[in-house]
PDB file of C-alpha atoms in Angstrom:
ATOM      1  CA  MET G   1     104.302  86.775 114.129  1.00 47.00           C
ATOM      2  CA  CYS G   2     105.581  90.094 115.451  1.00 62.00           C
ATOM      3  CA  LYS G   3     109.275  90.643 115.654  1.00 53.00           C
ATOM      4  CA  GLN G   4     109.202  91.500 119.276  1.00 56.00           C
ATOM      5  CA  SER G   5     108.054  87.569 119.849  1.00 59.00           C
ATOM      6  CA  GLY G   6     112.015  86.799 119.170  1.00 70.00           C
ATOM      7  CA  LEU G   7     112.843  88.996 122.112  1.00 77.00           C
ATOM      8  CA  GLU G   8     110.339  87.334 124.196  1.00 80.00           C
ATOM      9  CA  PHE G   9     111.574  83.730 123.327  1.00 86.00           C
ATOM     10  CA  LEU G  10     115.193  84.825 123.677  1.00 86.00           C
ATOM     11  CA  GLY G  11     114.136  86.578 127.353  1.00 87.00           C
ATOM     12  CA  ILE G  12     112.255  82.925 128.150  1.00 89.00           C
ATOM     13  CA  ALA G  13     115.780  81.352 127.220  1.00 91.00           C
ATOM     14  CA  PHE G  14     117.736  83.470 129.477  1.00 90.00           C
ATOM     15  CA  LEU G  15     115.427  82.801 132.150  1.00 90.00           C
ATOM     16  CA  GLY G  16     115.334  79.364 131.621  1.00 92.00           C
ATOM     17  CA  ILE G  17     119.404  79.315 131.781  1.00 90.00           C
ATOM     18  CA  GLY G  18     119.201  81.191 135.046  1.00 88.00           C
ATOM     19  CA  LEU G  19     116.736  79.123 136.697  1.00 89.00           C
ATOM     20  CA  TRP G  20     118.630  75.848 135.321  1.00 89.00           C
ATOM     21  CA  ALA G  21     121.665  77.164 136.718  1.00 85.00           C
ATOM     22  CA  TRP G  22     120.127  77.988 140.266  1.00 83.00           C
ATOM     23  CA  ASN G  23     118.707  74.481 140.327  1.00 83.00           C
ATOM     24  CA  GLU G  24     121.809  72.993 139.705  1.00 80.00           C
ATOM     25  CA  LYS G  25     123.534  74.877 142.706  1.00 76.00           C
ATOM     26  CA  GLY G  26     120.272  73.744 144.952  1.00 75.00           C
ATOM     27  CA  VAL G  27     119.299  77.640 145.534  1.00 75.00           C
ATOM     28  CA  LEU G  28     115.383  76.837 143.993  1.00 74.00           C
ATOM     29  CA  SER G  29     115.365  74.199 147.004  1.00 74.00           C
ATOM     30  CA  ASN G  30     116.676  76.393 149.502  1.00 74.00           C
ATOM     31  CA  ILE G  31     115.650  80.112 148.424  1.00 72.00           C
ATOM     32  CA  SER G  32     117.486  81.700 151.715  1.00 68.00           C
ATOM     33  CA  SER G  33     120.831  80.600 150.455  1.00 66.00           C
ATOM     34  CA  ILE G  34     120.596  83.541 147.600  1.00 67.00           C
ATOM     35  CA  THR G  35     121.728  85.957 150.234  1.00 65.00           C
ATOM     36  CA  ASP G  36     124.480  83.330 151.536  1.00 62.00           C
ATOM     37  CA  LEU G  37     127.079  84.118 148.658  1.00 61.00           C
ATOM     38  CA  GLY G  38     129.314  86.874 149.706  1.00 63.00           C
ATOM     39  CA  GLY G  39     130.250  87.741 146.174  1.00 69.00           C
ATOM     40  CA  PHE G  40     128.241  88.423 143.010  1.00 80.00           C
ATOM     41  CA  ASP G  41     126.330  85.554 141.486  1.00 82.00           C
ATOM     42  CA  PRO G  42     126.385  85.910 137.692  1.00 85.00           C
ATOM     43  CA  VAL G  43     122.841  84.027 137.583  1.00 87.00           C
ATOM     44  CA  TRP G  44     121.426  87.200 138.309  1.00 88.00           C
ATOM     45  CA  LEU G  45     122.614  88.662 135.054  1.00 89.00           C
ATOM     46  CA  PHE G  46     120.565  86.038 133.285  1.00 91.00           C
ATOM     47  CA  LEU G  47     117.491  86.497 135.318  1.00 92.00           C
ATOM     48  CA  VAL G  48     117.680  90.349 135.012  1.00 93.00           C
ATOM     49  CA  VAL G  49     118.401  90.246 131.244  1.00 92.00           C
ATOM     50  CA  GLY G  50     116.007  87.725 130.397  1.00 93.00           C
ATOM     51  CA  GLY G  51     113.279  89.378 132.635  1.00 93.00           C
ATOM     52  CA  VAL G  52     113.641  92.927 131.025  1.00 92.00           C
ATOM     53  CA  MET G  53     113.651  91.023 127.620  1.00 91.00           C
ATOM     54  CA  PHE G  54     110.609  89.209 128.212  1.00 92.00           C
ATOM     55  CA  ILE G  55     108.702  91.959 129.467  1.00 92.00           C
ATOM     56  CA  LEU G  56     109.724  94.273 126.649  1.00 91.00           C
ATOM     57  CA  GLY G  57     108.795  91.239 124.082  1.00 89.00           C
ATOM     58  CA  PHE G  58     105.433  90.408 125.738  1.00 90.00           C
ATOM     59  CA  ALA G  59     104.224  93.980 125.818  1.00 90.00           C
ATOM     60  CA  GLY G  60     105.414  95.031 122.402  1.00 89.00           C
ATOM     61  CA  CYS G  61     104.415  91.911 120.386  1.00 88.00           C
ATOM     62  CA  ILE G  62     100.593  91.509 122.033  1.00 89.00           C
ATOM     63  CA  GLY G  63     100.305  95.106 122.078  1.00 88.00           C
ATOM     64  CA  ALA G  64     100.808  95.215 118.296  1.00 88.00           C
ATOM     65  CA  LEU G  65      98.687  92.097 117.732  1.00 87.00           C
ATOM     66  CA  ARG G  66      95.867  92.884 119.744  1.00 88.00           C
ATOM     67  CA  GLU G  67      96.109  96.633 119.189  1.00 87.00           C
ATOM     68  CA  ASN G  68      96.321  97.186 123.108  1.00 91.00           C
ATOM     69  CA  THR G  69      97.217 100.806 123.460  1.00 92.00           C
ATOM     70  CA  PHE G  70      97.972  99.900 127.287  1.00 94.00           C
ATOM     71  CA  LEU G  71     100.566  97.607 126.629  1.00 93.00           C
ATOM     72  CA  LEU G  72     102.027  99.625 123.765  1.00 93.00           C
ATOM     73  CA  LYS G  73     102.523 102.588 125.990  1.00 94.00           C
ATOM     74  CA  PHE G  74     103.880 100.309 128.674  1.00 95.00           C
ATOM     75  CA  PHE G  75     106.251  99.187 126.041  1.00 94.00           C
ATOM     76  CA  SER G  76     107.353 102.846 125.078  1.00 94.00           C
ATOM     77  CA  VAL G  77     107.515 103.852 128.728  1.00 94.00           C
ATOM     78  CA  PHE G  78     109.376 100.685 129.963  1.00 94.00           C
ATOM     79  CA  LEU G  79     111.721 101.209 127.177  1.00 93.00           C
ATOM     80  CA  GLY G  80     112.218 104.843 127.786  1.00 93.00           C
ATOM     81  CA  ILE G  81     113.203 104.316 131.600  1.00 94.00           C
ATOM     82  CA  ILE G  82     115.818 101.708 130.463  1.00 93.00           C
ATOM     83  CA  PHE G  83     117.194 104.474 128.013  1.00 93.00           C
ATOM     84  CA  PHE G  84     117.238 107.271 130.711  1.00 94.00           C
ATOM     85  CA  LEU G  85     118.779 105.006 133.170  1.00 93.00           C
ATOM     86  CA  GLU G  86     121.575 103.934 130.567  1.00 90.00           C
ATOM     87  CA  LEU G  87     122.011 107.527 129.641  1.00 90.00           C
ATOM     88  CA  THR G  88     122.343 108.436 133.277  1.00 91.00           C
ATOM     89  CA  ALA G  89     124.872 105.649 133.991  1.00 88.00           C
ATOM     90  CA  GLY G  90     127.059 106.885 131.119  1.00 85.00           C
ATOM     91  CA  VAL G  91     127.016 110.680 132.491  1.00 88.00           C
ATOM     92  CA  LEU G  92     127.772 109.738 135.914  1.00 87.00           C
ATOM     93  CA  ALA G  93     130.379 107.358 134.938  1.00 82.00           C
ATOM     94  CA  PHE G  94     131.920 110.068 132.769  1.00 83.00           C
ATOM     95  CA  VAL G  95     131.727 112.734 135.736  1.00 87.00           C
ATOM     96  CA  PHE G  96     132.387 110.438 138.461  1.00 88.00           C
ATOM     97  CA  LYS G  97     135.240 108.688 137.340  1.00 84.00           C
ATOM     98  CA  ASP G  98     137.315 108.140 140.438  1.00 86.00           C
ATOM     99  CA  TRP G  99     134.109 107.183 142.348  1.00 88.00           C
ATOM    100  CA  ILE G 100     133.630 104.437 139.749  1.00 86.00           C
ATOM    101  CA  LYS G 101     137.158 103.189 140.127  1.00 85.00           C
ATOM    102  CA  ASP G 102     136.685 102.970 143.788  1.00 87.00           C
ATOM    103  CA  GLN G 103     133.571 101.135 143.476  1.00 88.00           C
ATOM    104  CA  LEU G 104     134.920  98.564 140.946  1.00 87.00           C
ATOM    105  CA  TYR G 105     137.853  98.103 143.226  1.00 88.00           C
ATOM    106  CA  PHE G 106     135.487  97.155 146.140  1.00 89.00           C
ATOM    107  CA  PHE G 107     133.596  94.817 143.860  1.00 89.00           C
ATOM    108  CA  ILE G 108     136.288  93.145 142.639  1.00 89.00           C
ATOM    109  CA  ASN G 109     137.869  92.589 145.981  1.00 89.00           C
ATOM    110  CA  ASN G 110     134.642  91.788 147.489  1.00 90.00           C
ATOM    111  CA  ASN G 111     134.157  89.093 144.955  1.00 92.00           C
ATOM    112  CA  ILE G 112     137.970  88.024 145.441  1.00 94.00           C
ATOM    113  CA  ARG G 113     136.897  87.011 148.934  1.00 92.00           C
ATOM    114  CA  ALA G 114     133.891  84.680 147.927  1.00 90.00           C
ATOM    115  CA  TYR G 115     136.103  83.178 145.144  1.00 93.00           C
ATOM    116  CA  ARG G 116     135.616  79.513 146.299  1.00 89.00           C
ATOM    117  CA  ASP G 117     132.017  80.087 147.588  1.00 86.00           C
ATOM    118  CA  ASP G 118     130.467  79.836 144.005  1.00 86.00           C
ATOM    119  CA  ILE G 119     131.732  77.853 141.073  1.00 88.00           C
ATOM    120  CA  ASP G 120     129.983  80.411 138.522  1.00 88.00           C
ATOM    121  CA  LEU G 121     131.551  83.276 140.324  1.00 90.00           C
ATOM    122  CA  GLN G 122     134.936  81.628 140.283  1.00 93.00           C
ATOM    123  CA  ASN G 123     134.603  80.830 136.536  1.00 93.00           C
ATOM    124  CA  LEU G 124     133.472  84.499 135.770  1.00 92.00           C
ATOM    125  CA  ILE G 125     136.671  85.956 137.867  1.00 94.00           C
ATOM    126  CA  ASP G 126     138.901  83.140 136.049  1.00 95.00           C
ATOM    127  CA  PHE G 127     137.617  84.394 132.602  1.00 95.00           C
ATOM    128  CA  THR G 128     138.065  88.060 133.398  1.00 94.00           C
ATOM    129  CA  GLN G 129     141.506  87.681 134.871  1.00 95.00           C
ATOM    130  CA  GLU G 130     142.727  85.620 131.590  1.00 94.00           C
ATOM    131  CA  TYR G 131     140.896  87.898 129.143  1.00 94.00           C
ATOM    132  CA  TRP G 132     142.482  91.185 130.496  1.00 93.00           C
ATOM    133  CA  GLN G 133     145.775  89.391 131.769  1.00 94.00           C
ATOM    134  CA  CYS G 134     145.395  90.923 135.213  1.00 95.00           C
ATOM    135  CA  CYS G 135     145.102  89.480 138.745  1.00 95.00           C
ATOM    136  CA  GLY G 136     143.368  91.269 141.712  1.00 93.00           C
ATOM    137  CA  ALA G 137     141.586  94.523 141.365  1.00 92.00           C
ATOM    138  CA  PHE G 138     145.144  96.411 141.564  1.00 92.00           C
ATOM    139  CA  GLY G 139     147.384  93.490 141.664  1.00 93.00           C
ATOM    140  CA  ALA G 140     148.187  90.058 142.935  1.00 94.00           C
ATOM    141  CA  ASP G 141     148.471  91.003 146.488  1.00 94.00           C
ATOM    142  CA  ASP G 142     144.601  91.680 146.430  1.00 95.00           C
ATOM    143  CA  TRP G 143     144.413  88.083 146.753  1.00 96.00           C
ATOM    144  CA  ASN G 144     145.255  88.087 150.475  1.00 95.00           C
ATOM    145  CA  LEU G 145     141.583  88.881 150.852  1.00 94.00           C
ATOM    146  CA  ASN G 146     140.762  85.503 150.190  1.00 94.00           C
ATOM    147  CA  ILE G 147     141.442  82.866 153.124  1.00 93.00           C
ATOM    148  CA  TYR G 148     142.739  80.323 150.743  1.00 94.00           C
ATOM    149  CA  PHE G 149     145.295  82.384 149.175  1.00 95.00           C
ATOM    150  CA  ASN G 150     146.301  85.107 151.986  1.00 93.00           C
ATOM    151  CA  CYS G 151     150.113  84.837 153.300  1.00 93.00           C
ATOM    152  CA  THR G 152     149.177  84.725 156.921  1.00 91.00           C
ATOM    153  CA  ASP G 153     150.985  82.064 158.935  1.00 88.00           C
ATOM    154  CA  SER G 154     147.797  80.693 160.314  1.00 91.00           C
ATOM    155  CA  ASN G 155     146.787  79.848 156.759  1.00 91.00           C
ATOM    156  CA  ALA G 156     147.116  75.971 156.150  1.00 90.00           C
ATOM    157  CA  SER G 157     145.754  75.964 152.692  1.00 91.00           C
ATOM    158  CA  ARG G 158     148.184  74.591 149.966  1.00 92.00           C
ATOM    159  CA  GLU G 159     147.355  77.750 147.932  1.00 93.00           C
ATOM    160  CA  ARG G 160     149.041  80.011 150.681  1.00 94.00           C
ATOM    161  CA  CYS G 161     150.452  83.154 149.083  1.00 94.00           C
ATOM    162  CA  GLY G 162     149.522  81.738 145.829  1.00 94.00           C
ATOM    163  CA  VAL G 163     147.221  82.995 143.126  1.00 96.00           C
ATOM    164  CA  PRO G 164     144.415  81.169 140.978  1.00 96.00           C
ATOM    165  CA  PHE G 165     145.630  79.708 137.968  1.00 95.00           C
ATOM    166  CA  SER G 166     143.825  82.054 135.826  1.00 95.00           C
ATOM    167  CA  CYS G 167     146.476  84.902 136.946  1.00 96.00           C
ATOM    168  CA  CYS G 168     149.398  82.655 135.279  1.00 95.00           C
ATOM    169  CA  THR G 169     151.011  83.839 132.250  1.00 93.00           C
ATOM    170  CA  LYS G 170     150.051  81.374 129.331  1.00 86.00           C
ATOM    171  CA  ASP G 171     152.879  79.135 127.610  1.00 78.00           C
ATOM    172  CA  PRO G 172     151.515  78.633 123.874  1.00 76.00           C
ATOM    173  CA  ALA G 173     153.556  75.256 123.956  1.00 75.00           C
ATOM    174  CA  GLU G 174     151.156  73.883 126.869  1.00 76.00           C
ATOM    175  CA  ASP G 175     148.155  72.325 125.664  1.00 77.00           C
ATOM    176  CA  VAL G 176     146.920  71.299 129.248  1.00 82.00           C
ATOM    177  CA  ILE G 177     146.072  74.071 131.864  1.00 83.00           C
ATOM    178  CA  ASN G 178     148.247  73.847 135.081  1.00 87.00           C
ATOM    179  CA  THR G 179     145.634  74.784 137.590  1.00 88.00           C
ATOM    180  CA  GLN G 180     148.782  74.749 140.253  1.00 91.00           C
ATOM    181  CA  CYS G 181     150.827  77.232 138.533  1.00 91.00           C
ATOM    182  CA  GLY G 182     149.862  79.868 140.998  1.00 92.00           C
ATOM    183  CA  TYR G 183     151.059  77.728 144.018  1.00 94.00           C
ATOM    184  CA  ASP G 184     153.487  79.985 146.399  1.00 92.00           C
ATOM    185  CA  ALA G 185     153.847  82.556 143.249  1.00 93.00           C
ATOM    186  CA  ARG G 186     153.593  85.524 145.655  1.00 93.00           C
ATOM    187  CA  GLN G 187     156.464  84.212 147.845  1.00 92.00           C
ATOM    188  CA  LYS G 188     158.955  85.191 144.912  1.00 90.00           C
ATOM    189  CA  PRO G 189     160.747  88.370 144.299  1.00 89.00           C
ATOM    190  CA  GLU G 190     158.780  90.893 142.090  1.00 86.00           C
ATOM    191  CA  VAL G 191     161.137  90.380 139.366  1.00 88.00           C
ATOM    192  CA  ASP G 192     160.477  86.628 139.268  1.00 89.00           C
ATOM    193  CA  GLN G 193     156.647  86.991 139.753  1.00 91.00           C
ATOM    194  CA  GLN G 194     156.350  88.810 136.598  1.00 90.00           C
ATOM    195  CA  ILE G 195     157.596  85.762 134.634  1.00 90.00           C
ATOM    196  CA  VAL G 196     154.912  83.478 135.936  1.00 92.00           C
ATOM    197  CA  ILE G 197     151.988  85.607 136.741  1.00 94.00           C
ATOM    198  CA  TYR G 198     150.373  88.605 135.922  1.00 95.00           C
ATOM    199  CA  THR G 199     151.191  91.301 138.278  1.00 92.00           C
ATOM    200  CA  LYS G 200     148.762  94.055 136.662  1.00 94.00           C
ATOM    201  CA  GLY G 201     145.427  94.615 138.137  1.00 93.00           C
ATOM    202  CA  CYS G 202     142.098  94.217 136.457  1.00 93.00           C
ATOM    203  CA  VAL G 203     141.076  97.840 137.056  1.00 91.00           C
ATOM    204  CA  PRO G 204     143.824  99.449 135.227  1.00 92.00           C
ATOM    205  CA  GLN G 205     143.806  96.830 132.495  1.00 94.00           C
ATOM    206  CA  PHE G 206     140.111  97.539 132.325  1.00 91.00           C
ATOM    207  CA  GLU G 207     140.593 101.099 131.880  1.00 90.00           C
ATOM    208  CA  LYS G 208     143.427 100.252 129.236  1.00 92.00           C
ATOM    209  CA  TRP G 209     141.094  98.051 127.143  1.00 93.00           C
ATOM    210  CA  LEU G 210     138.283 100.544 127.316  1.00 89.00           C
ATOM    211  CA  GLN G 211     140.660 103.624 125.765  1.00 90.00           C
ATOM    212  CA  ASP G 212     141.888 101.385 123.083  1.00 92.00           C
ATOM    213  CA  ASN G 213     138.333  99.934 121.968  1.00 92.00           C
ATOM    214  CA  LEU G 214     136.520 102.986 122.805  1.00 89.00           C
ATOM    215  CA  THR G 215     135.428 103.578 119.321  1.00 93.00           C
ATOM    216  CA  ILE G 216     133.771 100.042 119.299  1.00 94.00           C
ATOM    217  CA  VAL G 217     132.165 100.463 122.701  1.00 89.00           C
ATOM    218  CA  ALA G 218     130.912 103.983 121.722  1.00 89.00           C
ATOM    219  CA  GLY G 219     129.464 102.639 118.647  1.00 93.00           C
ATOM    220  CA  ILE G 220     127.654  99.612 120.189  1.00 92.00           C
ATOM    221  CA  PHE G 221     126.071 102.013 122.819  1.00 90.00           C
ATOM    222  CA  ILE G 222     125.025 104.213 120.154  1.00 92.00           C
ATOM    223  CA  GLY G 223     123.441 101.603 118.100  1.00 93.00           C
ATOM    224  CA  ILE G 224     121.628 100.156 120.990  1.00 91.00           C
ATOM    225  CA  ALA G 225     120.455 103.898 121.941  1.00 91.00           C
ATOM    226  CA  LEU G 226     119.181 104.323 118.285  1.00 93.00           C
ATOM    227  CA  LEU G 227     117.482 101.065 118.449  1.00 91.00           C
ATOM    228  CA  GLN G 228     115.563 101.948 121.730  1.00 92.00           C
ATOM    229  CA  ILE G 229     114.559 105.447 120.184  1.00 93.00           C
ATOM    230  CA  PHE G 230     113.299 103.861 117.056  1.00 92.00           C
ATOM    231  CA  GLY G 231     111.516 101.285 119.446  1.00 91.00           C
ATOM    232  CA  ILE G 232     109.760 104.176 121.325  1.00 92.00           C
ATOM    233  CA  CYS G 233     108.692 105.965 118.172  1.00 93.00           C
ATOM    234  CA  LEU G 234     107.358 103.025 116.596  1.00 91.00           C
ATOM    235  CA  ALA G 235     105.111 102.062 119.259  1.00 91.00           C
ATOM    236  CA  GLN G 236     103.968 105.909 119.785  1.00 92.00           C
ATOM    237  CA  ASN G 237     103.111 106.066 116.207  1.00 93.00           C
ATOM    238  CA  LEU G 238     101.093 102.708 116.359  1.00 92.00           C
ATOM    239  CA  VAL G 239      99.330 104.084 119.397  1.00 92.00           C
ATOM    240  CA  SER G 240      98.386 107.331 117.388  1.00 92.00           C
ATOM    241  CA  ASP G 241      97.321 105.328 114.520  1.00 90.00           C
ATOM    242  CA  ILE G 242      95.008 103.152 116.721  1.00 90.00           C
ATOM    243  CA  GLU G 243      93.655 105.793 118.746  1.00 89.00           C
ATOM    244  CA  ALA G 244      93.061 107.984 115.363  1.00 88.00           C
ATOM    245  CA  VAL G 245      91.188 105.084 113.660  1.00 86.00           C
ATOM    246  CA  ARG G 246      89.125 104.496 116.843  1.00 85.00           C
ATOM    247  CA  ALA G 247      88.215 108.163 117.103  1.00 83.00           C
ATOM    248  CA  SER G 248      86.681 107.665 113.550  1.00 79.00           C
ATOM    249  CA  TRP G 249      84.154 105.078 114.839  1.00 76.00           C
TER     250      TRP G 249
END
């Protein structure tokens, strides 16, 4: 069995997880609800990545097994387009750093507004804030954008002027997560806030993490790029061999 079949099966697994998640949320029974979420639905990651992996795996595997030059050419072109898009994104991210930062700020704040609308999005935000020890896009006050956490007098929520538990500093002695640790956190003076919650935003924390791990991140991207180039060359060589054999008939 060709190596691409592993990629194909992995793609099917990702697609299956994505569709299962949508089924659990009732999206499959009401397709129009896909557009109802104000923020980003993490399920899209599984569906898009799974779809791309399945297409590449199917085209590469069937093309090699059946000596189908059309599928092999499609495999190399599709992989080449992905490589070009990755290269373009990398260059643009380097050249337009400030624009990327603004878009990231807008993206995070847009998802802060939709924090309670989708459990998958909520878990993604909580994981991000816990992992990078941050709160909001540029600070805890960004949670004023959420109707449950804003500090307006009209907000009757118990979470008013607070933050999610993922913003709270962790006590190593605590075995159970206190999901109410962020209540009223932003009503305290800034000096006291720093004791109970993370006050740095996720955008600057991500920048810091990227600078600290630049070598590793660059190594991963170079490794992926080399694998893609190798796949393109392998497919093109196989196409050339098949066409040469057919020409000798």
